[in-house]
PDB file of C-alpha atoms and ligand atoms in Angstrom:
ATOM      1  CA  MET A   1     125.910 160.792  96.453  1.00  0.00           C
ATOM      2  CA  LEU A   2     125.266 157.075  96.609  1.00  0.00           C
ATOM      3  CA  LYS A   3     127.167 155.165  93.968  1.00  0.00           C
ATOM      4  CA  GLN A   4     125.648 152.068  92.441  1.00  0.00           C
ATOM      5  CA  ARG A   5     127.305 149.303  90.481  1.00  0.00           C
ATOM      6  CA  ALA A   6     125.325 148.819  87.286  1.00  0.00           C
ATOM      7  CA  ARG A   7     125.319 146.364  84.390  1.00  0.00           C
ATOM      8  CA  VAL A   8     124.122 148.289  81.354  1.00  0.00           C
ATOM      9  CA  LEU A   9     123.226 147.083  77.867  1.00  0.00           C
ATOM     10  CA  ILE A  10     124.287 150.068  75.764  1.00  0.00           C
ATOM     11  CA  THR A  11     121.554 150.805  73.221  1.00  0.00           C
ATOM     12  CA  VAL A  12     122.442 154.265  71.891  1.00  0.00           C
ATOM     13  CA  LYS A  13     125.336 156.648  71.634  1.00  0.00           C
ATOM     14  CA  ALA A  14     124.186 160.118  70.658  1.00  0.00           C
ATOM     15  CA  SER A  15     125.941 162.516  68.281  1.00  0.00           C
ATOM     16  CA  PRO A  16     128.861 164.307  69.918  1.00  0.00           C
ATOM     17  CA  GLU A  17     128.213 167.938  70.819  1.00  0.00           C
ATOM     18  CA  PRO A  18     130.674 170.708  71.782  1.00  0.00           C
ATOM     19  CA  SER A  19     131.209 170.880  75.525  1.00  0.00           C
ATOM     20  CA  LYS A  20     132.970 173.360  77.752  1.00  0.00           C
ATOM     21  CA  ASN A  21     134.738 171.003  80.102  1.00  0.00           C
ATOM     22  CA  TYR A  22     135.585 168.083  77.867  1.00  0.00           C
ATOM     23  CA  GLY A  23     135.936 169.474  74.317  1.00  0.00           C
ATOM     24  CA  ASP A  24     132.973 167.436  73.181  1.00  0.00           C
ATOM     25  CA  THR A  25     130.702 164.924  74.847  1.00  0.00           C
ATOM     26  CA  VAL A  26     127.983 162.456  74.027  1.00  0.00           C
ATOM     27  CA  CYS A  27     124.976 161.162  75.860  1.00  0.00           C
ATOM     28  CA  VAL A  28     124.867 157.396  76.147  1.00  0.00           C
ATOM     29  CA  ALA A  29     121.707 155.503  76.997  1.00  0.00           C
ATOM     30  CA  GLY A  30     120.920 151.922  77.669  1.00  0.00           C
ATOM     31  CA  VAL A  31     119.098 149.387  79.715  1.00  0.00           C
ATOM     32  CA  ARG A  32     120.248 148.630  83.223  1.00  0.00           C
ATOM     33  CA  LEU A  33     119.992 144.872  83.726  1.00  0.00           C
ATOM     34  CA  ASN A  34     118.490 144.182  87.122  1.00  0.00           C
ATOM     35  CA  ASN A  35     119.002 141.007  89.131  1.00  0.00           C
ATOM     36  CA  ASP A  36     115.325 140.026  88.787  1.00  0.00           C
ATOM     37  CA  GLY A  37     115.633 139.916  84.987  1.00  0.00           C
ATOM     38  CA  SER A  38     113.906 143.240  84.399  1.00  0.00           C
ATOM     39  CA  GLY A  39     115.455 146.216  82.623  1.00  0.00           C
ATOM     40  CA  THR A  40     115.411 149.934  83.458  1.00  0.00           C
ATOM     41  CA  TRP A  41     116.299 152.842  81.173  1.00  0.00           C
ATOM     42  CA  VAL A  42     119.435 154.769  82.105  1.00  0.00           C
ATOM     43  CA  ARG A  43     121.042 157.849  80.606  1.00  0.00           C
ATOM     44  CA  ILE A  44     124.773 158.162  81.221  1.00  0.00           C
ATOM     45  CA  TYR A  45     126.103 161.678  80.834  1.00  0.00           C
ATOM     46  CA  PRO A  46     128.462 163.258  80.180  1.00  0.00           C
ATOM     47  CA  VAL A  47     130.719 160.907  78.261  1.00  0.00           C
ATOM     48  CA  ALA A  48     133.745 162.417  76.528  1.00  0.00           C
ATOM     49  CA  PHE A  49     133.600 159.445  74.236  1.00  0.00           C
ATOM     50  CA  ARG A  50     136.019 160.591  71.532  1.00  0.00           C
ATOM     51  CA  HIS A  51     138.567 161.360  74.243  1.00  0.00           C
ATOM     52  CA  LEU A  52     138.361 158.025  76.062  1.00  0.00           C
ATOM     53  CA  ASP A  53     141.291 155.648  75.717  1.00  0.00           C
ATOM     54  CA  SER A  54     140.606 153.220  72.914  1.00  0.00           C
ATOM     55  CA  ASP A  55     140.223 150.262  75.303  1.00  0.00           C
ATOM     56  CA  LEU A  56     137.397 152.131  77.043  1.00  0.00           C
ATOM     57  CA  LYS A  57     135.450 152.898  73.861  1.00  0.00           C
ATOM     58  CA  PHE A  58     132.617 150.460  74.372  1.00  0.00           C
ATOM     59  CA  LYS A  59     130.370 149.439  71.506  1.00  0.00           C
ATOM     60  CA  LYS A  60     126.655 149.639  70.932  1.00  0.00           C
ATOM     61  CA  PHE A  61     124.866 146.548  72.303  1.00  0.00           C
ATOM     62  CA  GLU A  62     127.803 145.769  74.578  1.00  0.00           C
ATOM     63  CA  VAL A  63     127.068 145.117  78.263  1.00  0.00           C
ATOM     64  CA  ILE A  64     129.346 147.233  80.425  1.00  0.00           C
ATOM     65  CA  GLU A  65     129.720 147.407  84.186  1.00  0.00           C
ATOM     66  CA  VAL A  66     130.295 150.814  85.723  1.00  0.00           C
ATOM     67  CA  ASP A  67     129.618 152.766  88.910  1.00  0.00           C
ATOM     68  CA  LEU A  68     126.762 155.229  88.449  1.00  0.00           C
ATOM     69  CA  ALA A  69     125.632 158.048  90.724  1.00  0.00           C
ATOM     70  CA  PRO A  70     122.302 159.841  90.317  1.00  0.00           C
ATOM     71  CA  SER A  71     122.886 163.089  88.431  1.00  0.00           C
ATOM     72  CA  SER A  72     122.938 166.106  90.737  1.00  0.00           C
ATOM     73  CA  LYS A  73     122.131 168.489  87.881  1.00  0.00           C
ATOM     74  CA  ASP A  74     119.354 166.571  86.188  1.00  0.00           C
ATOM     75  CA  ALA A  75     116.175 165.499  87.995  1.00  0.00           C
ATOM     76  CA  ARG A  76     115.060 163.021  85.348  1.00  0.00           C
ATOM     77  CA  ALA A  77     114.954 159.591  87.003  1.00  0.00           C
ATOM     78  CA  GLU A  78     116.942 157.947  84.198  1.00  0.00           C
ATOM     79  CA  SER A  79     119.936 160.293  84.434  1.00  0.00           C
ATOM     80  CA  TYR A  80     123.225 159.192  86.012  1.00  0.00           C
ATOM     81  CA  ARG A  81     126.831 160.309  86.072  1.00  0.00           C
ATOM     82  CA  PRO A  82     129.373 157.583  85.320  1.00  0.00           C
ATOM     83  CA  ASN A  83     132.730 157.004  86.947  1.00  0.00           C
ATOM     84  CA  TRP A  84     134.808 155.675  84.050  1.00  0.00           C
ATOM     85  CA  GLU A  85     137.650 154.603  86.323  1.00  0.00           C
ATOM     86  CA  THR A  86     135.347 151.785  87.424  1.00  0.00           C
ATOM     87  CA  LEU A  87     134.402 150.620  83.913  1.00  0.00           C
ATOM     88  CA  THR A  88     134.645 146.894  83.224  1.00  0.00           C
ATOM     89  CA  ARG A  89     134.211 145.373  79.792  1.00  0.00           C
ATOM     90  CA  LYS A  90     133.806 141.644  79.321  1.00  0.00           C
ATOM     91  CA  LYS A  91     135.677 139.759  76.632  1.00  0.00           C
ATOM     92  CA  ARG A  92     134.750 136.466  75.063  1.00  0.00           C
ATOM     93  CA  ASN A  93     137.215 134.668  72.774  1.00  0.00           C
ATOM     94  CA  GLY A  94     139.438 137.755  72.874  1.00  0.00           C
ATOM     95  CA  LYS A  95     136.686 140.097  71.670  1.00  0.00           C
ATOM     96  CA  PHE A  96     134.504 142.494  73.584  1.00  0.00           C
ATOM     97  CA  LYS A  97     131.164 140.806  73.965  1.00  0.00           C
ATOM     98  CA  THR A  98     128.099 142.403  72.362  1.00  0.00           C
ATOM     99  CA  TYR A  99     124.541 141.106  72.579  1.00  0.00           C
ATOM    100  CA  ASP A 100     123.308 139.881  69.201  1.00  0.00           C
ATOM    101  CA  ALA A 101     119.695 140.199  68.047  1.00  0.00           C
ATOM    102  CA  GLU A 102     118.653 136.994  69.831  1.00  0.00           C
ATOM    103  CA  ALA A 103     120.176 138.093  73.128  1.00  0.00           C
ATOM    104  CA  ARG A 104     118.982 141.700  73.144  1.00  0.00           C
ATOM    105  CA  GLY A 105     115.533 141.057  71.629  1.00  0.00           C
ATOM    106  CA  PRO A 106     113.870 139.719  74.812  1.00  0.00           C
ATOM    107  CA  ILE A 107     115.324 142.612  76.851  1.00  0.00           C
ATOM    108  CA  LEU A 108     114.271 145.348  74.431  1.00  0.00           C
ATOM    109  CA  GLU A 109     110.816 144.031  73.491  1.00  0.00           C
ATOM    110  CA  LYS A 110     109.718 144.331  77.128  1.00  0.00           C
ATOM    111  CA  LEU A 111     110.516 148.048  77.009  1.00  0.00           C
ATOM    112  CA  ILE A 112     108.466 148.928  73.904  1.00  0.00           C
ATOM    113  CA  GLY A 113     105.799 151.523  74.644  1.00  0.00           C
ATOM    114  CA  PRO A 114     104.359 153.969  75.630  1.00  0.00           C
ATOM    115  CA  THR A 115     103.728 155.653  72.281  1.00  0.00           C
ATOM    116  CA  MET A 116     105.608 158.793  71.299  1.00  0.00           C
ATOM    117  CA  CYS A 117     102.390 160.807  71.741  1.00  0.00           C
ATOM    118  CA  ASP A 118     102.037 159.450  75.302  1.00  0.00           C
ATOM    119  CA  LEU A 119     105.673 160.184  76.194  1.00  0.00           C
ATOM    120  CA  ARG A 120     105.174 163.781  75.061  1.00  0.00           C
ATOM    121  CA  LEU A 121     101.965 164.053  77.027  1.00  0.00           C
ATOM    122  CA  GLY A 122     103.762 162.719  80.102  1.00  0.00           C
ATOM    123  CA  VAL A 123     106.351 165.502  79.912  1.00  0.00           C
ATOM    124  CA  GLU A 124     103.603 168.110  79.454  1.00  0.00           C
ATOM    125  CA  VAL A 125     102.219 167.005  82.811  1.00  0.00           C
ATOM    126  CA  ASP A 126     105.534 166.446  84.612  1.00  0.00           C
ATOM    127  CA  LEU A 127     108.852 167.723  83.232  1.00  0.00           C
ATOM    128  CA  ASN A 128     110.642 164.803  84.881  1.00  0.00           C
ATOM    129  CA  ALA A 129     108.365 162.114  83.433  1.00  0.00           C
ATOM    130  CA  GLN A 130     109.789 159.158  81.472  1.00  0.00           C
ATOM    131  CA  SER A 131     112.516 160.633  79.279  1.00  0.00           C
ATOM    132  CA  LEU A 132     113.818 157.607  77.365  1.00  0.00           C
ATOM    133  CA  GLY A 133     111.757 155.123  75.428  1.00  0.00           C
ATOM    134  CA  LEU A 134     111.424 152.677  72.573  1.00  0.00           C
ATOM    135  CA  VAL A 135     108.466 153.670  70.400  1.00  0.00           C
ATOM    136  CA  GLU A 136     106.873 151.819  67.524  1.00  0.00           C
ATOM    137  CA  VAL A 137     106.757 153.489  64.118  1.00  0.00           C
ATOM    138  CA  ARG A 138     103.437 153.182  62.249  1.00  0.00           C
ATOM    139  CA  ASP A 139     104.413 155.167  59.152  1.00  0.00           C
ATOM    140  CA  LEU A 140     107.646 156.757  58.028  1.00  0.00           C
ATOM    141  CA  LYS A 141     107.792 159.551  55.474  1.00  0.00           C
ATOM    142  CA  PRO A 142     110.957 160.631  53.591  1.00  0.00           C
ATOM    143  CA  LEU A 143     113.855 162.062  55.595  1.00  0.00           C
ATOM    144  CA  ARG A 144     114.060 165.832  55.926  1.00  0.00           C
ATOM    145  CA  PHE A 145     117.453 167.501  55.517  1.00  0.00           C
ATOM    146  CA  GLU A 146     118.603 170.962  56.537  1.00  0.00           C
ATOM    147  CA  ASP A 147     122.060 172.530  56.473  1.00  0.00           C
ATOM    148  CA  HIS A 148     123.826 172.180  59.802  1.00  0.00           C
ATOM    149  CA  GLY A 149     126.057 175.242  59.338  1.00  0.00           C
ATOM    150  CA  PRO A 150     129.329 175.798  61.210  1.00  0.00           C
ATOM    151  CA  TRP A 151     129.656 175.664  64.994  1.00  0.00           C
ATOM    152  CA  SER A 152     128.942 178.977  66.688  1.00  0.00           C
ATOM    153  CA  GLU A 153     131.879 181.017  68.014  1.00  0.00           C
ATOM    154  CA  ALA A 154     130.885 180.070  71.540  1.00  0.00           C
ATOM    155  CA  GLN A 155     130.924 176.376  70.649  1.00  0.00           C
ATOM    156  CA  ILE A 156     134.355 176.674  69.012  1.00  0.00           C
ATOM    157  CA  ALA A 157     135.690 178.572  72.012  1.00  0.00           C
ATOM    158  CA  SER A 158     134.409 175.916  74.424  1.00  0.00           C
ATOM    159  CA  MET A 159     135.889 173.076  72.360  1.00  0.00           C
ATOM    160  CA  THR A 160     139.351 174.618  72.103  1.00  0.00           C
ATOM    161  CA  ALA A 161     139.532 176.046  75.641  1.00  0.00           C
ATOM    162  CA  ASN A 162     141.167 172.996  77.185  1.00  0.00           C
ATOM    163  CA  MET A 163     142.960 171.619  74.157  1.00  0.00           C
ATOM    164  CA  SER A 164     146.499 172.726  74.899  1.00  0.00           C
ATOM    165  CA  GLN A 165     146.166 172.236  78.663  1.00  0.00           C
ATOM    166  CA  PRO A 166     147.940 169.126  79.907  1.00  0.00           C
ATOM    167  CA  ASP A 167     145.738 166.880  82.006  1.00  0.00           C
ATOM    168  CA  LEU A 168     146.579 165.565  85.490  1.00  0.00           C
ATOM    169  CA  PHE A 169     149.079 163.158  83.988  1.00  0.00           C
ATOM    170  CA  GLY A 170     150.829 165.873  81.962  1.00  0.00           C
ATOM    171  CA  GLU A 171     149.362 164.641  78.701  1.00  0.00           C
ATOM    172  CA  VAL A 172     147.812 166.861  76.065  1.00  0.00           C
ATOM    173  CA  ASP A 173     144.660 165.593  74.361  1.00  0.00           C
ATOM    174  CA  THR A 174     145.462 165.218  70.667  1.00  0.00           C
ATOM    175  CA  THR A 175     141.938 164.276  69.538  1.00  0.00           C
ATOM    176  CA  PRO A 176     141.084 166.475  66.509  1.00  0.00           C
ATOM    177  CA  VAL A 177     138.448 169.138  67.115  1.00  0.00           C
ATOM    178  CA  LEU A 178     134.949 167.878  66.389  1.00  0.00           C
ATOM    179  CA  VAL A 179     133.933 168.677  62.800  1.00  0.00           C
ATOM    180  CA  ALA A 180     130.397 170.007  62.306  1.00  0.00           C
ATOM    181  CA  PRO A 181     128.272 167.626  60.194  1.00  0.00           C
ATOM    182  CA  ARG A 182     126.950 168.930  56.870  1.00  0.00           C
ATOM    183  CA  PHE A 183     123.291 168.158  57.507  1.00  0.00           C
ATOM    184  CA  LYS A 184     120.803 168.050  60.307  1.00  0.00           C
ATOM    185  CA  VAL A 185     118.552 165.111  59.462  1.00  0.00           C
ATOM    186  CA  HIS A 186     114.996 164.671  60.727  1.00  0.00           C
ATOM    187  CA  TYR A 187     112.569 161.773  60.691  1.00  0.00           C
ATOM    188  CA  ASP A 188     108.920 162.454  59.896  1.00  0.00           C
ATOM    189  CA  TYR A 189     106.737 159.665  61.276  1.00  0.00           C
ATOM    190  CA  LEU A 190     103.535 158.547  62.914  1.00  0.00           C
ATOM    191  CA  CYS A 191     103.597 156.627  66.178  1.00  0.00           C
ATOM    192  CA  THR A 192     100.915 154.073  67.048  1.00  0.00           C
ATOM    193  CA  SER A 193      98.645 156.480  68.928  1.00  0.00           C
ATOM    194  CA  PRO A 194      95.328 156.654  67.022  1.00  0.00           C
ATOM    195  CA  ILE A 195      95.366 160.452  67.357  1.00  0.00           C
ATOM    196  CA  CYS A 196      98.965 160.898  66.180  1.00  0.00           C
ATOM    197  CA  LYS A 197      99.367 163.774  63.726  1.00  0.00           C
ATOM    198  CA  SER A 198     103.155 163.306  63.196  1.00  0.00           C
ATOM    199  CA  HIS A 199     106.537 163.659  64.878  1.00  0.00           C
ATOM    200  CA  LYS A 200     109.525 165.302  63.205  1.00  0.00           C
ATOM    201  CA  PRO A 201     112.470 164.652  65.523  1.00  0.00           C
ATOM    202  CA  ARG A 202     116.078 165.292  64.687  1.00  0.00           C
ATOM    203  CA  ILE A 203     118.259 162.197  64.449  1.00  0.00           C
ATOM    204  CA  LEU A 204     121.009 162.485  67.075  1.00  0.00           C
ATOM    205  CA  ASP A 205     122.777 159.195  66.506  1.00  0.00           C
ATOM    206  CA  MET A 206     126.561 158.966  66.601  1.00  0.00           C
ATOM    207  CA  GLU A 207     126.375 156.682  63.574  1.00  0.00           C
ATOM    208  CA  LEU A 208     124.825 159.508  61.540  1.00  0.00           C
ATOM    209  CA  SER A 209     127.669 161.818  62.546  1.00  0.00           C
ATOM    210  CA  ALA A 210     130.220 159.126  61.681  1.00  0.00           C
ATOM    211  CA  LEU A 211     128.568 158.458  58.309  1.00  0.00           C
ATOM    212  CA  GLN A 212     128.620 162.159  57.419  1.00  0.00           C
ATOM    213  CA  HIS A 213     132.277 162.376  58.411  1.00  0.00           C
ATOM    214  CA  ARG A 214     133.244 159.274  56.459  1.00  0.00           C
ATOM    215  CA  TYR A 215     131.596 160.575  53.274  1.00  0.00           C
ATOM    216  CA  ARG A 216     132.461 164.256  53.770  1.00  0.00           C
ATOM    217  CA  PHE A 217     134.001 164.557  50.292  1.00  0.00           C
ATOM    218  CA  LYS A 218     130.835 163.397  48.492  1.00  0.00           C
ATOM    219  CA  SER A 219     128.449 165.875  46.852  1.00  0.00           C
ATOM    220  CA  ASP A 220     125.324 166.962  48.732  1.00  0.00           C
ATOM    221  CA  ALA A 221     123.150 164.684  46.577  1.00  0.00           C
ATOM    222  CA  GLU A 222     125.447 161.680  47.062  1.00  0.00           C
ATOM    223  CA  LEU A 223     125.652 162.207  50.813  1.00  0.00           C
ATOM    224  CA  LYS A 224     121.860 162.507  51.082  1.00  0.00           C
ATOM    225  CA  ALA A 225     121.474 159.266  49.110  1.00  0.00           C
ATOM    226  CA  ILE A 226     123.910 157.434  51.429  1.00  0.00           C
ATOM    227  CA  ILE A 227     122.109 158.718  54.530  1.00  0.00           C
ATOM    228  CA  THR A 228     118.721 157.801  53.052  1.00  0.00           C
ATOM    229  CA  THR A 229     119.856 154.220  52.414  1.00  0.00           C
ATOM    230  CA  LYS A 230     121.219 153.763  55.941  1.00  0.00           C
ATOM    231  CA  PHE A 231     118.574 155.634  57.936  1.00  0.00           C
ATOM    232  CA  HIS A 232     115.425 155.090  55.892  1.00  0.00           C
ATOM    233  CA  THR A 233     115.566 152.223  53.384  1.00  0.00           C
ATOM    234  CA  GLU A 234     117.387 149.813  55.719  1.00  0.00           C
ATOM    235  CA  MET A 235     115.309 150.855  58.741  1.00  0.00           C
ATOM    236  CA  TRP A 236     111.821 150.809  57.222  1.00  0.00           C
ATOM    237  CA  ASN A 237     110.952 147.988  54.833  1.00  0.00           C
ATOM    238  CA  ALA A 238     108.905 144.806  54.524  1.00  0.00           C
ATOM    239  CA  ASN A 239     111.536 142.680  56.276  1.00  0.00           C
ATOM    240  CA  VAL A 240     111.742 144.523  59.596  1.00  0.00           C
ATOM    241  CA  ARG A 241     109.662 145.976  62.422  1.00  0.00           C
ATOM    242  CA  THR A 242     110.741 149.543  63.213  1.00  0.00           C
ATOM    243  CA  TYR A 243     111.079 151.220  66.603  1.00  0.00           C
ATOM    244  CA  PHE A 244     112.911 154.396  67.581  1.00  0.00           C
ATOM    245  CA  PHE A 245     115.058 154.841  70.663  1.00  0.00           C
ATOM    246  CA  VAL A 246     113.956 158.298  71.757  1.00  0.00           C
ATOM    247  CA  GLY A 247     115.144 160.670  74.451  1.00  0.00           C
ATOM    248  CA  ASN A 248     114.446 164.262  75.429  1.00  0.00           C
ATOM    249  CA  PHE A 249     116.757 167.159  76.285  1.00  0.00           C
ATOM    250  CA  GLY A 250     118.028 168.072  79.732  1.00  0.00           C
ATOM    251  CA  ASP A 251     117.416 171.762  79.051  1.00  0.00           C
ATOM    252  CA  ILE A 252     114.054 172.597  80.651  1.00  0.00           C
ATOM    253  CA  VAL A 253     113.073 174.809  77.707  1.00  0.00           C
ATOM    254  CA  LYS A 254     113.605 171.945  75.257  1.00  0.00           C
ATOM    255  CA  ARG A 255     112.416 169.166  77.577  1.00  0.00           C
ATOM    256  CA  ARG A 256     109.272 168.508  75.521  1.00  0.00           C
ATOM    257  CA  ASN A 257     111.363 167.725  72.440  1.00  0.00           C
ATOM    258  CA  PHE A 258     112.385 164.134  71.904  1.00  0.00           C
ATOM    259  CA  SER A 259     115.143 163.188  69.445  1.00  0.00           C
ATOM    260  CA  VAL A 260     115.719 159.853  67.792  1.00  0.00           C
ATOM    261  CA  LEU A 261     118.942 158.399  69.191  1.00  0.00           C
ATOM    262  CA  GLY A 262     118.874 155.113  67.314  1.00  0.00           C
ATOM    263  CA  VAL A 263     116.703 152.530  65.621  1.00  0.00           C
ATOM    264  CA  TYR A 264     115.707 149.045  66.741  1.00  0.00           C
ATOM    265  CA  ARG A 265     114.637 146.993  63.750  1.00  0.00           C
ATOM    266  CA  PRO A 266     114.350 143.254  64.396  1.00  0.00           C
ATOM    267  CA  PRO A 267     113.348 140.949  61.535  1.00  0.00           C
ATOM    268  CA  ARG A 268     109.596 141.250  61.029  1.00  0.00           C
ATOM    269  CA  ALA A 269     109.065 137.581  61.790  1.00  0.00           C
ATOM    270  CA  ALA A 270     111.186 137.564  64.965  1.00  0.00           C
ATOM    271  CA  ASP A 271     109.146 136.788  68.050  1.00  0.00           C
ATOM    272  CA  TYR A 272     111.383 137.499  71.034  1.00  0.00           C
ATOM    273  CA  PHE A 273     108.556 138.453  73.325  1.00  0.00           C
ATOM    274  CA  SER A 274     106.426 135.313  73.454  1.00  0.00           C
ATOM    275  CA  ALA A 275     109.638 133.299  73.824  1.00  0.00           C
ATOM    276  CA  LEU A 276     109.787 134.766  77.322  1.00  0.00           C
ATOM    277  CA  PHE A 277     106.754 132.830  78.529  1.00  0.00           C
TER     278      PHE A 277
HETATM  279 ZN1   ZN B   1     102.398 160.176  67.926  1.00  0.00          ZN
END
């Protein structure tokens, strides 16, 4: 399989999920920065993010360089397998360099659209149609919560299968087993299609998982209030424009379902797009 060197602006890290081979993995998505100044969506999977050495744990909105090979198991054009041994992170003034709002705005604004309704329609026609996108939110209703429940026995078995097995270097992974979050959280929104009836995707953002873990000793009501502040109030208000990073599932049966992997919310007055011309 042909390997390609890629510069990728990381835009989302999804919630970790139990995985057979790696304990737990995440899906990472971002924008591949092409030499002609354009950007292309890429999905990088699998990433055993929690198990990476700390100096490899790249941040959101960081630009990484890594070798990517088209995924042999996933026919969606955006999907690639990474080779982490080739990962390069750039430092500036001793810190890993992330793109601030001014630097990422012009890259991301060019990728807004199609609407969520159109992305769904695309997958109805062709299962391998555009599978990552940045869609504008026209209206956002209150968050919807449901109990997550414990991992299934199969998920627990897959997570613990390799735990006590030393790796190639004789080292045993000591990362704690992934804790199930308390809630599944869904957005309920309208996209900008005039015929939109609503979308109710689950939020699969690593930051939601981290928030639930950090506040795991709070009551249900307190935890819901914290999540509402971070994922609704701060994301949807008079000061910002709101767009969702969305992506669908690899599983053919679930391919029509798009989740929200993150939120892009520039200041309402920011005009990164016309600055390009
Ligand atoms: Zn819609």
